[in-house]
Coordinates of C-alpha atoms and ligand atoms in Angstrom, one line a residue:
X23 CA -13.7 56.0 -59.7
X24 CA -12.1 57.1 -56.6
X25 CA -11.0 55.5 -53.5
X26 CA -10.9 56.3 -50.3
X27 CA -9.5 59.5 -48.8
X28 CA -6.2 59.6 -47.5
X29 CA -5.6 60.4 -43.7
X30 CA -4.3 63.7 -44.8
X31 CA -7.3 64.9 -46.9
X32 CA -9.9 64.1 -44.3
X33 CA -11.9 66.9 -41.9
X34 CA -11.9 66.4 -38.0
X35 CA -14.0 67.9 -35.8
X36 CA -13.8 68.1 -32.0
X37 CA -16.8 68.4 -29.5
X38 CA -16.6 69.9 -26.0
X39 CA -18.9 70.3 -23.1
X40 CA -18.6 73.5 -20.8
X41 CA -16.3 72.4 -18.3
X42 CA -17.9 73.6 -14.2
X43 CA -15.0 73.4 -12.2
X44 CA -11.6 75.4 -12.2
X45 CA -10.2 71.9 -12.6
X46 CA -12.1 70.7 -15.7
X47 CA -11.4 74.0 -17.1
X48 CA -7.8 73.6 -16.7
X49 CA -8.5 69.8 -18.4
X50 CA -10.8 71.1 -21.3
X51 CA -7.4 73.7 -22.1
X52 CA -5.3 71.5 -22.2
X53 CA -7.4 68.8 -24.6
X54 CA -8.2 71.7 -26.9
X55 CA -4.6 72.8 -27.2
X56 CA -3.4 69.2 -27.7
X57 CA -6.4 68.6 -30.4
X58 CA -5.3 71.8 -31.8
X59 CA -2.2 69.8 -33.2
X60 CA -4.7 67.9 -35.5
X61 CA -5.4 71.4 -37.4
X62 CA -9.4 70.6 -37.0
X63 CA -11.7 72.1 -39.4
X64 CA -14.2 73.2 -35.9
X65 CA -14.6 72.4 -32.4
X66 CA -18.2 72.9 -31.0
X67 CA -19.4 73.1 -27.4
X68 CA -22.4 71.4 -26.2
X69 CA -25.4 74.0 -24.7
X70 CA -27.5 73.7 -21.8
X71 CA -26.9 69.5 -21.7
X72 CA -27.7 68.4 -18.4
X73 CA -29.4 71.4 -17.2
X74 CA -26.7 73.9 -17.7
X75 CA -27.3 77.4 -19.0
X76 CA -26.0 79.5 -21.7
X77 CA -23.7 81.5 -19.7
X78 CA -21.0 78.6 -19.7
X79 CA -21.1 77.7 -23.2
X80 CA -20.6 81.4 -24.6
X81 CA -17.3 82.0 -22.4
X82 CA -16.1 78.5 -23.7
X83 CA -16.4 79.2 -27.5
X84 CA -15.8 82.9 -26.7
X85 CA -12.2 82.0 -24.7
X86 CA -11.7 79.4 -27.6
X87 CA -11.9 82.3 -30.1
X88 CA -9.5 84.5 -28.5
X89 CA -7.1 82.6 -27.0
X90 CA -6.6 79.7 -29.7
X91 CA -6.4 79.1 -33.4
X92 CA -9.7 77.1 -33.8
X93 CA -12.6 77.7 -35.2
X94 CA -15.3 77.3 -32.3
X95 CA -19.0 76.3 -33.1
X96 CA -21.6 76.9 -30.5
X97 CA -24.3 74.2 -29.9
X98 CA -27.7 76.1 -29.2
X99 CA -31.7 74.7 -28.6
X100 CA -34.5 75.4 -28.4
X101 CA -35.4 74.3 -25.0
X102 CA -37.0 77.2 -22.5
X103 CA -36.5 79.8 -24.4
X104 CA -39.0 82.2 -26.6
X105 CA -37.8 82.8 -30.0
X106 CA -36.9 86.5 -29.2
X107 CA -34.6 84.6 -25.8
X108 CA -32.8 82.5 -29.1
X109 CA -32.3 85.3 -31.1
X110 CA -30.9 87.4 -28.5
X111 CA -28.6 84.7 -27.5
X112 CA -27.6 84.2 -30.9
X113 CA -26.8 88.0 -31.2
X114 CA -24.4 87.3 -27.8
X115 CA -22.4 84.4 -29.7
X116 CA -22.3 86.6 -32.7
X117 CA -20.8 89.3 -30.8
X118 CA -17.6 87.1 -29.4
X119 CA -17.0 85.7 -33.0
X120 CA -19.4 82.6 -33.5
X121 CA -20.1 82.1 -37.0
X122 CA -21.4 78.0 -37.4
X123 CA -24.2 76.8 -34.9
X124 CA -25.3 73.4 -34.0
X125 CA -29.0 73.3 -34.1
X126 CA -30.3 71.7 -32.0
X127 CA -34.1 70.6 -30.6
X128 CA -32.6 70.0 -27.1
X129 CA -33.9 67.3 -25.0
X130 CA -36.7 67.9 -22.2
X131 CA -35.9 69.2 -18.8
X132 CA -36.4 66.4 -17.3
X133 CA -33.4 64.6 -19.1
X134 CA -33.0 62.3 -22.0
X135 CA -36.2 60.1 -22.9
X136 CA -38.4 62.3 -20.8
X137 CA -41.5 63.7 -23.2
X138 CA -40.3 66.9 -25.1
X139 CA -43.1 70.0 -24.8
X140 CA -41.9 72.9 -26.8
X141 CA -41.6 76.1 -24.9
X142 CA -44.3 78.9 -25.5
X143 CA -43.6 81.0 -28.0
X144 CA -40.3 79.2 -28.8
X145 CA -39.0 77.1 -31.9
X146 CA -40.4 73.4 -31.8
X147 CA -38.0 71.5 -33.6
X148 CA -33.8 71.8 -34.8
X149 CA -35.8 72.4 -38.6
X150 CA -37.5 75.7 -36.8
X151 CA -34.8 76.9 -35.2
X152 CA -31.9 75.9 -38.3
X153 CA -34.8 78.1 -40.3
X154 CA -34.4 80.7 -37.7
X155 CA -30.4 80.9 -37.4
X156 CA -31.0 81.2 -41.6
X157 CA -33.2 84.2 -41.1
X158 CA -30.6 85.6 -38.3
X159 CA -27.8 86.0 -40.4
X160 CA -24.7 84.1 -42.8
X161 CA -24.4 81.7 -40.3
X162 CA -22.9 78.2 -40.9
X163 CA -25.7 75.4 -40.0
X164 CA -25.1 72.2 -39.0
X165 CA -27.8 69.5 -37.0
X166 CA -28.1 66.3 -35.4
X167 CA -28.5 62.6 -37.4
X168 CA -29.5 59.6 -36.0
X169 CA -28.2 56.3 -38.0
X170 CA -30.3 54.3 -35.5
X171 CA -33.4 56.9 -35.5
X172 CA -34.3 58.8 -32.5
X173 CA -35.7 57.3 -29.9
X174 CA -39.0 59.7 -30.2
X175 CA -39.3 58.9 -34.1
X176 CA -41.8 56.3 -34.9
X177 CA -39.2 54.8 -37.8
X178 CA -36.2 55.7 -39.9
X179 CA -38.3 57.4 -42.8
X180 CA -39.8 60.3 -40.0
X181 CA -36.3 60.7 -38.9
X182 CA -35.1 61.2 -42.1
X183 CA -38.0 63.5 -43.1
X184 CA -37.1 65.6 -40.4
X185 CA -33.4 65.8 -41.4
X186 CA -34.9 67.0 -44.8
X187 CA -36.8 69.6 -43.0
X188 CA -33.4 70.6 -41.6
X189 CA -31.5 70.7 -44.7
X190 CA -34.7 72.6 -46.1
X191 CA -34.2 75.5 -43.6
X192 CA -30.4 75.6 -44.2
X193 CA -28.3 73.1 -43.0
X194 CA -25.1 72.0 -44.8
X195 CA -23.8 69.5 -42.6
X196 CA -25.2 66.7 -40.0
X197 CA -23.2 65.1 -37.7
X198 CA -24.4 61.6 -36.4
X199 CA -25.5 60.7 -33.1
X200 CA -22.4 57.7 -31.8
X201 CA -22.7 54.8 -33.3
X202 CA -20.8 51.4 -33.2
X203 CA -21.7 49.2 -36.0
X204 CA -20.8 50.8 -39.4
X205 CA -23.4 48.9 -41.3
X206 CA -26.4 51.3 -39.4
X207 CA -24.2 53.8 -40.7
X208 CA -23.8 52.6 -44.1
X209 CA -27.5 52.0 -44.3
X210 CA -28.6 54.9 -42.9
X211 CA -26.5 57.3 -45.5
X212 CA -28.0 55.0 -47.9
X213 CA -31.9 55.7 -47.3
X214 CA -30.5 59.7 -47.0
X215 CA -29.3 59.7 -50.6
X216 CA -32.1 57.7 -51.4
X217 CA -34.4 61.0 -50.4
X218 CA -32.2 63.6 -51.9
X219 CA -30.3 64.7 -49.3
X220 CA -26.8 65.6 -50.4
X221 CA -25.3 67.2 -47.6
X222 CA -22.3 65.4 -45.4
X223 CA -23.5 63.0 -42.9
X224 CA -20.6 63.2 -40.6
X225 CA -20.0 60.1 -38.0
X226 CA -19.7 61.0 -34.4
X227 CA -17.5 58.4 -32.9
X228 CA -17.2 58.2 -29.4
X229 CA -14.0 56.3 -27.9
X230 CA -15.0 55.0 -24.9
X231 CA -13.7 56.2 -21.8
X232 CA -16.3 54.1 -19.6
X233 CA -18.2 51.3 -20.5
X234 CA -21.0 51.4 -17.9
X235 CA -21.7 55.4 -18.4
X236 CA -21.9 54.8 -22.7
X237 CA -24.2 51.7 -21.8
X238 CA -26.6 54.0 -19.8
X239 CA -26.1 57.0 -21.8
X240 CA -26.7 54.6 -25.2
X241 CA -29.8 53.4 -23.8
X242 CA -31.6 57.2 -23.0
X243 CA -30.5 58.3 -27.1
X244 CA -31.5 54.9 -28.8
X245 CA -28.0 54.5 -29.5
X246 CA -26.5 50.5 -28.9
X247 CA -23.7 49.3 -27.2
X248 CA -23.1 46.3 -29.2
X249 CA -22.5 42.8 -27.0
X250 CA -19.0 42.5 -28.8
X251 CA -17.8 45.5 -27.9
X252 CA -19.1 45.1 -23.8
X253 CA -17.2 42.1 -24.4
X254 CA -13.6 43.2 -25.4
X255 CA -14.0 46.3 -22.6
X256 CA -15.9 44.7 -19.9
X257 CA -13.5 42.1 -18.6
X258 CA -10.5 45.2 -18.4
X259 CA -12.8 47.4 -16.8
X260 CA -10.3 47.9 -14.1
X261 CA -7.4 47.8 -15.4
X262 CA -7.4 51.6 -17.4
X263 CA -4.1 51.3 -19.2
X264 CA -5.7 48.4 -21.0
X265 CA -9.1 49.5 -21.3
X266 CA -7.7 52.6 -22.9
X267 CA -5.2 50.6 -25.6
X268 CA -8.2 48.7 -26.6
X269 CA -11.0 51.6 -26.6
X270 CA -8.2 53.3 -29.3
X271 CA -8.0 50.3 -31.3
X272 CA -11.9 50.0 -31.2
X273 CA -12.4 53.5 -32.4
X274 CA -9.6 53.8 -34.7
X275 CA -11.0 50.1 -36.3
X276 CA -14.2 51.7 -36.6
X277 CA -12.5 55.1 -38.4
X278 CA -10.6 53.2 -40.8
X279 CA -13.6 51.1 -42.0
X280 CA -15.6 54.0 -42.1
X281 CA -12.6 55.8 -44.5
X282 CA -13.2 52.1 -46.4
X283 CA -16.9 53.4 -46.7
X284 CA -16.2 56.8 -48.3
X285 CA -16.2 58.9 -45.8
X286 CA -14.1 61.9 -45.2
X287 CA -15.4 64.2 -42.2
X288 CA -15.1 62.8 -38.8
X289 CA -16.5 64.4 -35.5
X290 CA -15.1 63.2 -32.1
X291 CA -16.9 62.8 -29.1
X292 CA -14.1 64.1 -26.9
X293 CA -15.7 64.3 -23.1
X294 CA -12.9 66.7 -22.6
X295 CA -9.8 64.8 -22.6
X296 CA -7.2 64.3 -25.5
X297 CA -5.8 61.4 -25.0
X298 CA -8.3 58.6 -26.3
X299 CA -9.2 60.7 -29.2
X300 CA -5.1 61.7 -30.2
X301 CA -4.4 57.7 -29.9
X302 CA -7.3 57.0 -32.3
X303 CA -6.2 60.2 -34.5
X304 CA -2.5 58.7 -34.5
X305 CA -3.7 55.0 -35.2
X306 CA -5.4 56.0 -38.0
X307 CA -2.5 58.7 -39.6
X308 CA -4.8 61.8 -39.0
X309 CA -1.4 64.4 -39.0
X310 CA -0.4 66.4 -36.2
X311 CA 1.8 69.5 -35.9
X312 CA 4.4 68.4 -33.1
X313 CA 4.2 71.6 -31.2
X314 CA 0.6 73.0 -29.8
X315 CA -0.4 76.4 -30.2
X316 CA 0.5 77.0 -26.2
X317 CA 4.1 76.2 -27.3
X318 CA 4.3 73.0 -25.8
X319 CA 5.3 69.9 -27.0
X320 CA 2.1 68.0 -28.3
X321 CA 3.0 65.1 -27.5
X322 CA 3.2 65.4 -24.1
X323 CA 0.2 67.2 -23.4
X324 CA -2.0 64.7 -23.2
X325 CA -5.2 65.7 -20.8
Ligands
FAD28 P1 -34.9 67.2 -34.0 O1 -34.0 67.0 -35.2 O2 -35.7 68.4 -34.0 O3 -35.7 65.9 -33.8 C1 -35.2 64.7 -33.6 C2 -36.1 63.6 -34.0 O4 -37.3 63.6 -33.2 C3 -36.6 63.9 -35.4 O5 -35.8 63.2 -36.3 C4 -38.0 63.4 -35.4 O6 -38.0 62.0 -35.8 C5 -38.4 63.5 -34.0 N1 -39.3 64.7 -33.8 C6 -38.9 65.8 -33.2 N2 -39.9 66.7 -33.2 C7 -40.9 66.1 -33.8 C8 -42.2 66.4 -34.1 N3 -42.7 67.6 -33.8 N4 -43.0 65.5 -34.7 C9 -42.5 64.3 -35.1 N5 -41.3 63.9 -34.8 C10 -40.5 64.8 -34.2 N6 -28.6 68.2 -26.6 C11 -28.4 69.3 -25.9 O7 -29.2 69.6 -25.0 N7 -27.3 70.1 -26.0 C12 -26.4 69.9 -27.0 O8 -25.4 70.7 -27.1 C13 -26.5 68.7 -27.8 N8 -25.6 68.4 -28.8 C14 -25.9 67.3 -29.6 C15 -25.0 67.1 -30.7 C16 -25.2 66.0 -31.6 C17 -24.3 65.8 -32.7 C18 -26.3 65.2 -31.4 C19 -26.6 64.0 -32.3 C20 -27.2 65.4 -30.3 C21 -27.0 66.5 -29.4 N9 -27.9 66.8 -28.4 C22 -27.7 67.9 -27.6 C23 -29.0 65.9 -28.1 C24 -30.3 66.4 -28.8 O9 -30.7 67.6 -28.2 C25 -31.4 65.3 -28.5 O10 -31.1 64.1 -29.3 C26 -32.8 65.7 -28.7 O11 -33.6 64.8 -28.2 C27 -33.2 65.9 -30.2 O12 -32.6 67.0 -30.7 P2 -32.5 67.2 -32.3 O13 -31.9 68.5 -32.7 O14 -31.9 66.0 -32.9 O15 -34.0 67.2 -32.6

């Protein structure tokens, strides 16, 4: 039998928004350059979260193509958009290089927890459109877990039904919604063996950078902010040195007892900045090259 992974052997993956302002684009370059030091296997950029459009997140991964060593996923949906709209959106992130989607249902215009109506003539689901992106072309599939179910799935079983569905139409990899307690992880990857699916079920782990915005957040995905945890960040709330030693130590606990668990592919929730997620990455041994690909010193990069 084996045990755990080592730090060394295990796969990191990186998620970025599209950043809106001259200023966060700056931030986003220098997190990704920093990050960079931690030889990822991808980064991936979110699409058309909070109402934004496509046009942002394909000169994100298109600049993170060109201008860096990493190899850039592009989250897509399929929210207000026709099938022949995704595929010819697909054809434009083909074009700059992308080779590995996130498929993604989306979530409603109207924001998170708002009823979800699928667009005319458009894919209904993540299964659909990961069948799609299969049809498209030799693209790299992954989609969206849930190890506390979906908010708009009536139990655990649906939600794993649809993550079938996924894997079905082509997906090799999920990566989880955030999540603080391991056991909802550990029993969630439990009942997805139990029904035959064999692909990795990648943690998402979210250091958190503000308590009140993962609290409201948490609540709109089904996701829960533990009282334990609201209890070691609350009191610190104003003091972010502190808050930010013990949001590290949180997340990197939560890594290493998820290593303990067998796992060995990680994806970070970065919101952009570097230095949460290289303190938890450092905590727990991930390695880092000391000198980013910009030619700076990594170390003091920190966004
Ligand atoms: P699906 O997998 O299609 O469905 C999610 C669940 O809803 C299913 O498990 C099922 O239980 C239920 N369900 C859906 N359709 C049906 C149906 N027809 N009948 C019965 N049950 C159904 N959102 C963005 O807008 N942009 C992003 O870039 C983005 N990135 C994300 C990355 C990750 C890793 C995760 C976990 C989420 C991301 N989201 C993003 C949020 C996501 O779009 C929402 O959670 C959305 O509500 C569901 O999308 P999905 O792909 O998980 O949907």
């Amino acid at each position: 039998m084996t045990g755990p992974a080592k730090a060394g052997d295990i796969r990191l993956s990186f998620e970025f928004f599209p950043p809106k302002t001259e200023e966060a684009a700056e931030q986003l370059w220098r997190t990704a350059d920093v990050l960079a030091g931690y030889a990822p296997h991808f980064v991936s950029v979110t699409y058309g979260a909070g109402g934004s459009t496509k046009a942002p997140t394909l000169s994100t991964v298109a600049r993170l193509l060109r201008e860096t060593p990493l190899n850039a996923a592009s989250h897509l949906t399929c929210v207000g958009a026709t099938k022949d709209e995704v595929h010819a959106v697909v054809d434009e992130f083909r074009a700059v290089g992308v080779r590995h989607f996130v498929a993604l249902r989306g979530d409603p215009a109207g924001g998170a927890g708002a009823a979800y109506t699928p667009f005319p003539g458009g894919y209904a689901n993540a299964a659909e459109l990961a069948g799609g992106l299969s049809a498209l072309g030799d693209f790299e599939i992954s989609v969206s877990a849930y190890p506390e179910k979906h908010p708009e799935s009536p139990d655990v079983a649906a939600d794993i039904d649809m993550l079938k569905r996924k894997v079905d139409a082509g997906a090799t990899r999920a990566l989880t919604q955030f999540f603080f307690e391991n056991d909802d992880f550990a029993r969630y990857r439990e009942r997805v063996e139990a029904a035959g699916i064999t692909i990795p079920i990648v943690p998402g782990i979210l250091p958190v950078h503000n308590l009140a915005q993962v609290q409201k957040f948490a609540g709109l995905c089904g996701a829960s902010v533990p009282a334990w945890l609201a209890a070691r960040l609350g009191p610190i709330d104003d003091d972010p040195e502190e808050r930010a030693r013990v949001a590290a130590d949180l997340a990197a606990e939560q890594v290493r007892g998820l290593i303990a668990l067998g796992v060995t592919e990680f994806h970070f929730y970065t919101m952009n900045r570097s230095q949460l997620v290289s303190a938890v990455c450092d905590a727990v041994g991930f390695p880092r090259s000391g000198v980013s690909h910009r030619g700076r010193a990594a170390t003091g990069a920190a966004a």
